[in-house]
Short mmCIF file of C-alpha atoms and ligand atoms in Angstrom, two decimals:
data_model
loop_
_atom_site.label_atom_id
_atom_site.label_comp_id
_atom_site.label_asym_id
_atom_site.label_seq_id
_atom_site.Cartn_x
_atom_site.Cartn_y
_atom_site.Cartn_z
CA UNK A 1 0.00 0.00 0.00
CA UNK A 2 2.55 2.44 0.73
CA UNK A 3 4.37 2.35 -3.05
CA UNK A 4 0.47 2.38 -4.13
CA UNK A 5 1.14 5.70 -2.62
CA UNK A 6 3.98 6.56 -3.86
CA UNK A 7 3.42 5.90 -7.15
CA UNK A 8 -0.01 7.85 -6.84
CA UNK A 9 2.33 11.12 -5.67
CA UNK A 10 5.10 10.42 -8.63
CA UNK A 11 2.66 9.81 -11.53
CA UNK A 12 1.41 13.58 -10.98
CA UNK A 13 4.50 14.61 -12.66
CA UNK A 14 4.12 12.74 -15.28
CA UNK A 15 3.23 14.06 -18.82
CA UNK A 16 -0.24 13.77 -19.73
CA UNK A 17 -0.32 10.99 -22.27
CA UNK A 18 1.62 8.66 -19.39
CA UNK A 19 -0.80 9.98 -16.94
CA UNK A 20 -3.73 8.80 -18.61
CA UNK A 21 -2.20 5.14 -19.54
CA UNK A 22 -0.38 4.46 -16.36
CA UNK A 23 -2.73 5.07 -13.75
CA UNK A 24 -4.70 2.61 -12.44
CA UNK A 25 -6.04 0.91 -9.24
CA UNK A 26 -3.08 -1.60 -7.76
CA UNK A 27 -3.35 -4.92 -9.21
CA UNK A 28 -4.51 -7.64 -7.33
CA UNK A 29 -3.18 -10.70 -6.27
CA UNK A 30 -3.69 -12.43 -10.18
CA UNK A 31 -1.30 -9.62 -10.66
CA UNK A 32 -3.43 -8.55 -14.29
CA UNK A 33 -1.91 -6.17 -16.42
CA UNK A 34 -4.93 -4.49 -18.12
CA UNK A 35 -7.66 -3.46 -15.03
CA UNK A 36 -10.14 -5.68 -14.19
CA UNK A 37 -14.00 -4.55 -14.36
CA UNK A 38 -15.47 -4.46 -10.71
CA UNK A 39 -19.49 -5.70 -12.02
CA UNK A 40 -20.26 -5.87 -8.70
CA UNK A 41 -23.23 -4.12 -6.32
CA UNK A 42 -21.92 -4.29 -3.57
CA UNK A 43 -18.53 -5.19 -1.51
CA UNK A 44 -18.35 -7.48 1.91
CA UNK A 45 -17.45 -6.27 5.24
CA UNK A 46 -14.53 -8.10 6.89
CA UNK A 47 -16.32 -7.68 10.55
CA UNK A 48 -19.11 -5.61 12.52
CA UNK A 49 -16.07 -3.23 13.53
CA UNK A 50 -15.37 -2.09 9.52
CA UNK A 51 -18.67 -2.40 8.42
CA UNK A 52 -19.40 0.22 11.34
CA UNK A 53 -15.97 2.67 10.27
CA UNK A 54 -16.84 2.37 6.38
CA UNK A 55 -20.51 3.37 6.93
CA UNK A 56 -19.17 5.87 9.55
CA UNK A 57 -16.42 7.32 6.93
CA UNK A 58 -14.30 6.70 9.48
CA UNK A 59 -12.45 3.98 6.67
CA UNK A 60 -12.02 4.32 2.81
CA UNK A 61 -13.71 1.74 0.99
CA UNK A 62 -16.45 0.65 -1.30
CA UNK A 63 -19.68 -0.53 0.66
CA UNK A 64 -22.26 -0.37 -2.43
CA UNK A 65 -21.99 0.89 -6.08
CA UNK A 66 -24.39 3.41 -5.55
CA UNK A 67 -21.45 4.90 -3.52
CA UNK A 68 -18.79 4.33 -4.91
CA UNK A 69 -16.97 1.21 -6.98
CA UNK A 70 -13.31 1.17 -7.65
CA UNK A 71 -14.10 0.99 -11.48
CA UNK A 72 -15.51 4.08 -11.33
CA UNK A 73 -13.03 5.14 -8.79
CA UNK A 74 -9.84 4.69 -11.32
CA UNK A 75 -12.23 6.68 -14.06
CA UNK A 76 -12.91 9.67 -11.81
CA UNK A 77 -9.38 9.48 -10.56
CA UNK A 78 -7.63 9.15 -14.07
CA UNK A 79 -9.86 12.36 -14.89
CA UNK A 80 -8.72 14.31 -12.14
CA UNK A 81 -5.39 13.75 -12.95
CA UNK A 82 -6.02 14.81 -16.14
CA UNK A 83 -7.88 18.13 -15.09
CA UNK A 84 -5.52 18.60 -12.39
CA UNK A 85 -8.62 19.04 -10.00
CA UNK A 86 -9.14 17.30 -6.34
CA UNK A 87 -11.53 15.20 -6.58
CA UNK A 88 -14.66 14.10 -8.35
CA UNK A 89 -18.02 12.44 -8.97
CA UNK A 90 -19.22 10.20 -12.33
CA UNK A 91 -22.61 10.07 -13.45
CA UNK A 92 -24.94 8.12 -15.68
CA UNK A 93 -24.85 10.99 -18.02
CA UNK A 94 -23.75 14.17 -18.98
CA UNK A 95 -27.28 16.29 -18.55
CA UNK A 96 -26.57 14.06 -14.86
CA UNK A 97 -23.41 15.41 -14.22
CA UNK A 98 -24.87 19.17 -15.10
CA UNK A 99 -27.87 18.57 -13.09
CA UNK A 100 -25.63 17.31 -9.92
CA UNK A 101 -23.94 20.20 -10.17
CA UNK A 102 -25.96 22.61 -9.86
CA UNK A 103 -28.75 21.20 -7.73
CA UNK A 104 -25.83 20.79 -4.65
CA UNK A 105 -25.17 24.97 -4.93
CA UNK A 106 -28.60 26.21 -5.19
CA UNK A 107 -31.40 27.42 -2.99
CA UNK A 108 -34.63 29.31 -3.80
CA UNK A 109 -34.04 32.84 -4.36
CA UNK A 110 -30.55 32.25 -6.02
CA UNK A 111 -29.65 33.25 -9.34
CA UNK A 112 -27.28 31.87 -12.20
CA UNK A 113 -25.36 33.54 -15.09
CA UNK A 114 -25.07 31.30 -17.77
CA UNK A 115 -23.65 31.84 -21.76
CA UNK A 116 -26.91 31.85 -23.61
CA UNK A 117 -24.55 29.30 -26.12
CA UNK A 118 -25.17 26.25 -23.98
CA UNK A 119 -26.11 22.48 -24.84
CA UNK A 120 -29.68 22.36 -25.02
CA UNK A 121 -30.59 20.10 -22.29
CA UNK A 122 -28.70 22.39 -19.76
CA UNK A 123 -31.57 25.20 -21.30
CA UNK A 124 -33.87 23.30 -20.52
CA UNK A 125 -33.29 22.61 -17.46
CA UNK A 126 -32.44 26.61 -16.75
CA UNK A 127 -35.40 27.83 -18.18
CA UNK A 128 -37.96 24.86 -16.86
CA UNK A 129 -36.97 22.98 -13.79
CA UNK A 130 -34.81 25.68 -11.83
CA UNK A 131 -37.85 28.10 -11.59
CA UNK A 132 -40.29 25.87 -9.88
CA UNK A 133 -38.01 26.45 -7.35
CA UNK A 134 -37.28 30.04 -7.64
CA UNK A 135 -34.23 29.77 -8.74
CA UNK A 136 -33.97 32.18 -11.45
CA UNK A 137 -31.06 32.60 -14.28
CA UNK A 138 -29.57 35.64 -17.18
CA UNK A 139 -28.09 35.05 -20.14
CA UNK A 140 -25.61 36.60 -21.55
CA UNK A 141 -24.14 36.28 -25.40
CA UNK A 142 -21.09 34.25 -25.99
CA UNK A 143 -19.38 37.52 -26.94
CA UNK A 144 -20.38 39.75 -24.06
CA UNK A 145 -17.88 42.02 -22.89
CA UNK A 146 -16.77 41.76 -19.23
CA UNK A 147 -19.16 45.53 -18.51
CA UNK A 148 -22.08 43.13 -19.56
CA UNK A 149 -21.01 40.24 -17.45
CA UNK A 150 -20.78 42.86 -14.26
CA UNK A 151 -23.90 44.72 -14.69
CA UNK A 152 -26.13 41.15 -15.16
CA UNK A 153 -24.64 40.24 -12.11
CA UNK A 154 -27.11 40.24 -8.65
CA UNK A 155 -26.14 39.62 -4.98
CA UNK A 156 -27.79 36.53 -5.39
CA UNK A 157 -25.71 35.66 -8.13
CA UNK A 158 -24.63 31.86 -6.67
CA UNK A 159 -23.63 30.59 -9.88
CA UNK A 160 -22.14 30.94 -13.25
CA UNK A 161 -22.03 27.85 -16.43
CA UNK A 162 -20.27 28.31 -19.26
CA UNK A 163 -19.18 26.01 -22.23
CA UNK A 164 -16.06 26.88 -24.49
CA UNK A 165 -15.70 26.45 -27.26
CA UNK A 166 -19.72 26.33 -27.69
CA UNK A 167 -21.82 24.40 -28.95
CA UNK A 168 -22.36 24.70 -32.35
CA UNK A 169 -21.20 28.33 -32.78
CA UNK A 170 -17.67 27.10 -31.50
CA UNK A 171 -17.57 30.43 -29.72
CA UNK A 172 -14.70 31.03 -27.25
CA UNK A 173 -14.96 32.42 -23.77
CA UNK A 174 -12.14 33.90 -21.97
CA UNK A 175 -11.54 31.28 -18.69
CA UNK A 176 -8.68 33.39 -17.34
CA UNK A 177 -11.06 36.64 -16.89
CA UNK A 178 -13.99 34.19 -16.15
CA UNK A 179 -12.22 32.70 -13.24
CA UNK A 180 -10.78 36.18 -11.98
CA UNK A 181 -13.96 37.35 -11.82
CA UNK A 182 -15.82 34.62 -10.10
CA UNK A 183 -13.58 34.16 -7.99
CA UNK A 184 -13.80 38.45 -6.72
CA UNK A 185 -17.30 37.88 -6.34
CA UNK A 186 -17.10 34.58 -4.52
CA UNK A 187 -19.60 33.55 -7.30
CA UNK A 188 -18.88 29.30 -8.54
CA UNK A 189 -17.76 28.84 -12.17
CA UNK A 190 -18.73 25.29 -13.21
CA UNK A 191 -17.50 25.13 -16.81
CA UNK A 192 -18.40 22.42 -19.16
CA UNK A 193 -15.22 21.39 -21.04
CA UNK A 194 -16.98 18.99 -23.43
CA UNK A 195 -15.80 20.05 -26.66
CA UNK A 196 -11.97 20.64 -25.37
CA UNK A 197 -11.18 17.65 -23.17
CA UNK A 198 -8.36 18.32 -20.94
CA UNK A 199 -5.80 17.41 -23.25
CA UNK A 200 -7.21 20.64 -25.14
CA UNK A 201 -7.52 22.94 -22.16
CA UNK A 202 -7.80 22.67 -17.89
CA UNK A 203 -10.16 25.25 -16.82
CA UNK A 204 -9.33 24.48 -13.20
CA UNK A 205 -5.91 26.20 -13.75
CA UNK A 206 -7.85 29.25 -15.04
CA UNK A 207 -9.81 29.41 -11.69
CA UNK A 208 -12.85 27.25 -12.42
CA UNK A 209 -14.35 25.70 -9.69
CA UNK A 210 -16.14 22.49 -11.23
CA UNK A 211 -15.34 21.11 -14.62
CA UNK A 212 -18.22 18.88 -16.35
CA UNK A 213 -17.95 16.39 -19.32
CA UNK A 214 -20.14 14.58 -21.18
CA UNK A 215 -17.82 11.24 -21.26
CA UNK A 216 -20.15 10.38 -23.98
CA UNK A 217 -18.59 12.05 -26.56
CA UNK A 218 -14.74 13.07 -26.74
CA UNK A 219 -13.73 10.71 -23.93
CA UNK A 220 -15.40 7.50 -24.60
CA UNK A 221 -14.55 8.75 -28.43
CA UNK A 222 -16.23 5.98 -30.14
CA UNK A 223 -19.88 6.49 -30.01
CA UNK A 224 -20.39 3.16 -26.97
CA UNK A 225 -21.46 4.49 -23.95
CA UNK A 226 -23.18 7.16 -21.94
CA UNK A 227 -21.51 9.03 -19.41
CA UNK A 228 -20.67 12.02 -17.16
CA UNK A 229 -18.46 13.03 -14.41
CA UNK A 230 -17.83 16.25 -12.69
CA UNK A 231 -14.26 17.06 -11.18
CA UNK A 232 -13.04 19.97 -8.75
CA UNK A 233 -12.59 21.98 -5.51
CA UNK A 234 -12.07 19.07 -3.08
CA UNK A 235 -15.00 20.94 -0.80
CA UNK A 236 -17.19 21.25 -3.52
CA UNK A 237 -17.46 17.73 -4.77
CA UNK A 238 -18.08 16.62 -1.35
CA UNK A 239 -21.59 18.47 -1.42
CA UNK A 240 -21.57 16.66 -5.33
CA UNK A 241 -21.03 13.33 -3.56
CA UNK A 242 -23.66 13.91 -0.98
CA UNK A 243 -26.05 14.30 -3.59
CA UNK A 244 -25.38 11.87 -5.77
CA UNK A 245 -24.92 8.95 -3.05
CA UNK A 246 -28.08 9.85 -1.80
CA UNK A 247 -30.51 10.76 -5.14
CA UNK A 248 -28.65 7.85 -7.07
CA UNK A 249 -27.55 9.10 -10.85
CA UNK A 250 -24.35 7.06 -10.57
CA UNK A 251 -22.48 6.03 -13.21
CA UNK A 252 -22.20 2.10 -14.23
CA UNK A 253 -18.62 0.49 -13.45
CA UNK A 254 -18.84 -1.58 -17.13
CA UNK A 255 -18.78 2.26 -18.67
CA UNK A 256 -16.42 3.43 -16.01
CA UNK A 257 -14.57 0.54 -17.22
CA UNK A 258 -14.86 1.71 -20.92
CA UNK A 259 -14.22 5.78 -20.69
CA UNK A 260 -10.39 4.82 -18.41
CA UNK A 261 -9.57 2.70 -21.04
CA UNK A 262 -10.49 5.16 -23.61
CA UNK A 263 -8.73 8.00 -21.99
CA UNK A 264 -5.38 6.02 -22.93
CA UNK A 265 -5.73 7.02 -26.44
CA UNK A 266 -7.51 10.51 -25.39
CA UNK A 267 -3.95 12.29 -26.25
CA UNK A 268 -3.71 10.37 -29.56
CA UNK A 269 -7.07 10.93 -30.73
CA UNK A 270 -7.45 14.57 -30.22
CA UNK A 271 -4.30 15.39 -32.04
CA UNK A 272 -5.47 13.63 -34.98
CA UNK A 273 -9.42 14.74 -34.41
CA UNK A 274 -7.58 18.50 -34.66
CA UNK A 275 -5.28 18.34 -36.89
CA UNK A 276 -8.15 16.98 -39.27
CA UNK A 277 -10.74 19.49 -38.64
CA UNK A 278 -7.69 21.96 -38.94
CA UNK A 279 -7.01 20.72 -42.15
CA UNK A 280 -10.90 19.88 -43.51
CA UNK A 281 -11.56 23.64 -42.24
CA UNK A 282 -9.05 25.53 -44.44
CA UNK A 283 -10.18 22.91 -47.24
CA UNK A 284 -14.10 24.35 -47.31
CA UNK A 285 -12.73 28.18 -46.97
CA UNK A 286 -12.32 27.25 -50.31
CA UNK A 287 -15.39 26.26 -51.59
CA UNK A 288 -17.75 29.08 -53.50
CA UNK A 289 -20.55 27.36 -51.75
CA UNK A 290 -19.20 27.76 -48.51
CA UNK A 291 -19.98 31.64 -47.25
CA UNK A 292 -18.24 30.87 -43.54
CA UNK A 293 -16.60 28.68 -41.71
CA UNK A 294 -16.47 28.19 -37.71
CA UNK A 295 -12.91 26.90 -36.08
CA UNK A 296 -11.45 28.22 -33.40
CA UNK A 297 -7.52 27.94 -34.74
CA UNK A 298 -8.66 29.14 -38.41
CA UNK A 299 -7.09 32.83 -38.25
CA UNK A 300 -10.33 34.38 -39.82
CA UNK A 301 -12.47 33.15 -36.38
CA UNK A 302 -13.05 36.12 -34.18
CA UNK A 303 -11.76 34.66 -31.33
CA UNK A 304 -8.50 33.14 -33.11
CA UNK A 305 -6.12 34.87 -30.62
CA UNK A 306 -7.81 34.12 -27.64
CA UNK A 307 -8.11 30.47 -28.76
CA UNK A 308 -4.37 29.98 -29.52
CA UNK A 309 -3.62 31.17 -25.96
CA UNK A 310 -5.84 29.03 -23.95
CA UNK A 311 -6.59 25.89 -25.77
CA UNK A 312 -3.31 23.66 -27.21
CA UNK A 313 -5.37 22.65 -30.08
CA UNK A 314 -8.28 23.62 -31.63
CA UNK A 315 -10.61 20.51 -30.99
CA UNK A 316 -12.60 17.76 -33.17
CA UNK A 317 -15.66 20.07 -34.29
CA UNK A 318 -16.00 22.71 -36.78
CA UNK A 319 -19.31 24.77 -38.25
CA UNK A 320 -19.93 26.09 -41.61
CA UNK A 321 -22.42 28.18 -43.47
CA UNK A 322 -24.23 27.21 -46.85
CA UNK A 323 -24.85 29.89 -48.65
CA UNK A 324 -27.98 28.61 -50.06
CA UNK A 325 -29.56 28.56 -46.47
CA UNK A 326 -32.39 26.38 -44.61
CA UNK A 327 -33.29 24.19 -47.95
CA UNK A 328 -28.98 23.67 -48.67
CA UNK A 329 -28.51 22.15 -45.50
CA UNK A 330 -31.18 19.52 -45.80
CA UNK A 331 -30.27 18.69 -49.48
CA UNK A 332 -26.61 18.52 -47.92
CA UNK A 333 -27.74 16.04 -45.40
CA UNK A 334 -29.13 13.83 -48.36
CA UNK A 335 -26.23 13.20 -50.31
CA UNK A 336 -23.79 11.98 -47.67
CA UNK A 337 -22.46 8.17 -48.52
CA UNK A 338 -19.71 7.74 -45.55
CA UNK A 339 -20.22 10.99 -43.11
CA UNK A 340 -22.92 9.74 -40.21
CA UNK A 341 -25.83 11.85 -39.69
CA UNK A 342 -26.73 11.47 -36.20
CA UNK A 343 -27.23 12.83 -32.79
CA UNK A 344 -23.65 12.83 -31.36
CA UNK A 345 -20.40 14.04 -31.94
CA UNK A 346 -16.64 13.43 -30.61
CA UNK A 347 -16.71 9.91 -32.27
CA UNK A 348 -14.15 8.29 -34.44
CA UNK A 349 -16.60 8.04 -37.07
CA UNK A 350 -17.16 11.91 -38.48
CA UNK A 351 -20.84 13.15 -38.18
CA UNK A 352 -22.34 15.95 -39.96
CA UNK A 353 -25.86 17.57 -38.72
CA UNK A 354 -27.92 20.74 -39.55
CA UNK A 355 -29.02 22.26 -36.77
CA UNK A 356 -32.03 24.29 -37.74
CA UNK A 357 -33.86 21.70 -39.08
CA UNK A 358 -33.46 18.85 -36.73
CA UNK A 359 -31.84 19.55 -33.26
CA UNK A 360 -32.98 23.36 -32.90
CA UNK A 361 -36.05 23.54 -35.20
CA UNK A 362 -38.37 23.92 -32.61
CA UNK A 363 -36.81 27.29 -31.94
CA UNK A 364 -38.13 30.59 -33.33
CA UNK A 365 -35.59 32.11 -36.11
CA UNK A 366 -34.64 34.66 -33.82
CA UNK A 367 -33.51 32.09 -30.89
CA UNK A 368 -31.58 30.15 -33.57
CA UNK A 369 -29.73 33.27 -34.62
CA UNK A 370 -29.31 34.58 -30.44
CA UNK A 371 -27.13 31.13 -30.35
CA UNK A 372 -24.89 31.46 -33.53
CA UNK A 373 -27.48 28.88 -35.74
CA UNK A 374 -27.77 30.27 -39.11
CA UNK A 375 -30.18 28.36 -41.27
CA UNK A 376 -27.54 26.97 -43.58
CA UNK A 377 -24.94 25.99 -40.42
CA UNK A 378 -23.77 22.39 -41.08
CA UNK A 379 -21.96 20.90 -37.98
CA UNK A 380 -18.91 18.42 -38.56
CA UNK A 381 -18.01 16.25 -35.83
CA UNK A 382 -14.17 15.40 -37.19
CA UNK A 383 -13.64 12.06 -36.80
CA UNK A 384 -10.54 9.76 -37.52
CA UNK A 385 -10.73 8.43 -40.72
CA UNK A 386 -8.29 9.10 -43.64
CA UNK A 387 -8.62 12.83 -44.81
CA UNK A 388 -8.89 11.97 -48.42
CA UNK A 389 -12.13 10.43 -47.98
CA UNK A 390 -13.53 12.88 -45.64
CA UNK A 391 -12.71 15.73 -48.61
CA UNK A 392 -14.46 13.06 -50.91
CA UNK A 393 -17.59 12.61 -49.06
CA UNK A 394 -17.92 16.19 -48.27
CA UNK A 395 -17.27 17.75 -51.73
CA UNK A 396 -19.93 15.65 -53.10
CA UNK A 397 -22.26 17.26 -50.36
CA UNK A 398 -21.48 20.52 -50.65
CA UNK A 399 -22.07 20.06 -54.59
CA UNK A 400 -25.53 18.07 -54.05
CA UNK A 401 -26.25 21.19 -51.69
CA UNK A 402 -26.47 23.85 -54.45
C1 PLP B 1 -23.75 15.91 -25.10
C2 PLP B 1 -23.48 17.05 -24.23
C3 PLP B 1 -24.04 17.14 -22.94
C4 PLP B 1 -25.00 16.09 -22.42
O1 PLP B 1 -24.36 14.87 -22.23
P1 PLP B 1 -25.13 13.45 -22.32
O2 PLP B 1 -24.02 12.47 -22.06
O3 PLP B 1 -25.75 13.35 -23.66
O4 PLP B 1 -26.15 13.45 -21.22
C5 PLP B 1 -23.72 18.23 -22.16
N1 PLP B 1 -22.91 19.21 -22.62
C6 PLP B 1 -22.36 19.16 -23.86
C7 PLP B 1 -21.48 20.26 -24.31
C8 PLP B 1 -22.62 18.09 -24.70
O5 PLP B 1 -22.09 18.05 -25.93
#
């Protein structure tokens, strides 16, 4: 136990490719070299006396996978190495992970800031579960300036959510002045670093309290399992854990199992998910039918400097706009012969959607528009395959799209 120790305090160091292969729960006594899957619900007591200290948190240990399971244990571990954060919580999901935590930090009469350019279940939950119980939210545009951030700020301001780069505007929000200013007005930033991963970008070291993933997408990275975790402030997650332990969302230990074996090749796979979307993104600034396109590391994106300075990479997804509009996009979604068109992203299959007429057409125009979704805004979700084909596939789109 004590070089478990040791070699938990000396793989810290570590670069981040070695930290994401080489940790892992000690072995056991069959002395496997890949980790074994814990499917288990719940763990035997030795005697009355640890049953009593476990129970008592008196003892570490697993008493019932509700709890805690050391499958999931190594996953939420491996992630906060990753993060560099304390200590965290996995969930079933990612909307689970957002949900637990926020519900931990928030009382009636409080009152969250929140970029308007947020995944839509996190809306939805904003805008129609929160009130019931007065707790009551602002947005604020993915490019307001920090005078707009201060003046939609209240003294019951608990709580601020942000995701970066956004969702599918690929806006990006300044972490370094978000965390300064949290952090002056003792206000929680729980940022949802989805689309970056850590390898991208570790919002903890820009001040961020909580950081939130969807393991769905980038970190299980081949379109298998659902998944969320939350990692942080050693404090906070307690309050997380409560919650969780006691209202039950946890995460299963089979896709615990799945996302830390998965975050071996995270390193790998976003280079190649990046350097790909780099490369498909200067490809369609080409094209006459293209009027736009959306990456955070193309020089012609608004945010280009900020984006160089706080993320290593520029990430897996990129936007563009059809010129032809609303009718483009769906006649671009018709011609595809290899890209996927379906409801996820961050696989190693690449997936093109249009948002206005499937994910956000029950929006008004205007609402589209307030979040960066122009009728003719075709998502690509970058995946690993040879670029060749990807330029293949997508010409013959793009041409179909007229
Ligand atoms: C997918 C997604 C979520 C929700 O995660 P699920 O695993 O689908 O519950 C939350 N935030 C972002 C940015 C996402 O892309």
């Amino acid at each position: 136990m004590e070089s478990f120790e040791k070699y938990k305090k000396d793989i810290k160091n570590k670069g981040f490719a070695t930290r994401a292969i080489r940790w892992q729960l000690p072995r056991t006594e069959h002395q496997e070299h890949s980790v074994p899957l814990y499917l288990t619900s719940s763990f035997v007591f030795e005697d009355a006396e640890e049953a009593r200290s476990l129970f008592a948190d008196e003892k570490q240990g697993s008493i019932y996978s509700r709890f805690s399971n050391p499958s999931v244990d190594e996953f939420i571990q491996k992630m906060c190495l990753l993060e560099e954060a304390d200590d965290g919580v996995a969930f079933a999901s990612g909307m689970a992970a957002v949900f637990g935590s926020l519900i931990p930090f928030l009382s009636a009469g409080d009152h969250v800031l929140a970029c308007r350019a947020i995944f839509g279940s996190t809306h939805q939950i904003l805008n129609r579960i929160l009130p019931r119980w007065q707790i009551s939210h602002t947005y604020l545009d993915a490019r307001a300036r920090p005078e707009e951030w201060e003046a939609a700020r209240r003294p019951q301001t608990r709580l601020i959510i942000v995701e970066t780069p956004s969702n599918p505007g690929l806006d990006v929000l300044d972490l370094e002045w978000l965390g300064r200013f949290a952090r002056e007005h003792g206000i929680l930033l729980l940022v949802d670093n989805c689309f970056a991963t850590p390898y991208l970008q570790q919002p903890v070291r820009s001040g961020a309290h909580l950081v939130l993933h969807s393991a769905t997408k980038f970190i299980d990275g081949q379109g298998r399992a659902v998944g969320g975790i939350v990692v942080g402030d050693r404090d906070l997650i307690k309050e997380v854990r409560f919650f969780a332990r006691h209202s039950g969302p946890s995460l299963s230990p089979f896709h615990a199992w799945l996302f830390s074996k998965s975050l071996e090749t995270l390193a790998l796979r976003m280079e190649r998910h990046s350097t790909s979307a780099l490369e498909l993104a200067r490809f369609l600034e080409t094209q006459p039918a293209v009027e736009r396109v959306i990456y955070p590391f193309l020089d012609s994106h608004p945010d280009f400097a900020l984006a160089k300075k706080q993320m290593k990479m520029g990430g897996g997804v990129l936007s563009f706009i059809l010129r032809g509009g609303l009718e483009s996009g769906k006649r671009f979604l018709g011609a595809q012969e290899m890209l996927s068109h379906t409801a996820n992203l961050g696989d190693t299959r690449t997936i093109v959607t249009h948002p206005a007429s499937t994910t956000h057409s029950r929006l008004t125009e205007e609402e589209r528009l307030a979040v960066g979704i122009l009728p003719g805004l075709i998502r690509v979700s970058v995946g690993l395959e040879d670029l060749p084909d990807l330029i293949e596939d997508l010409t013959r789109c793009i041409a179909a799209a007229g």
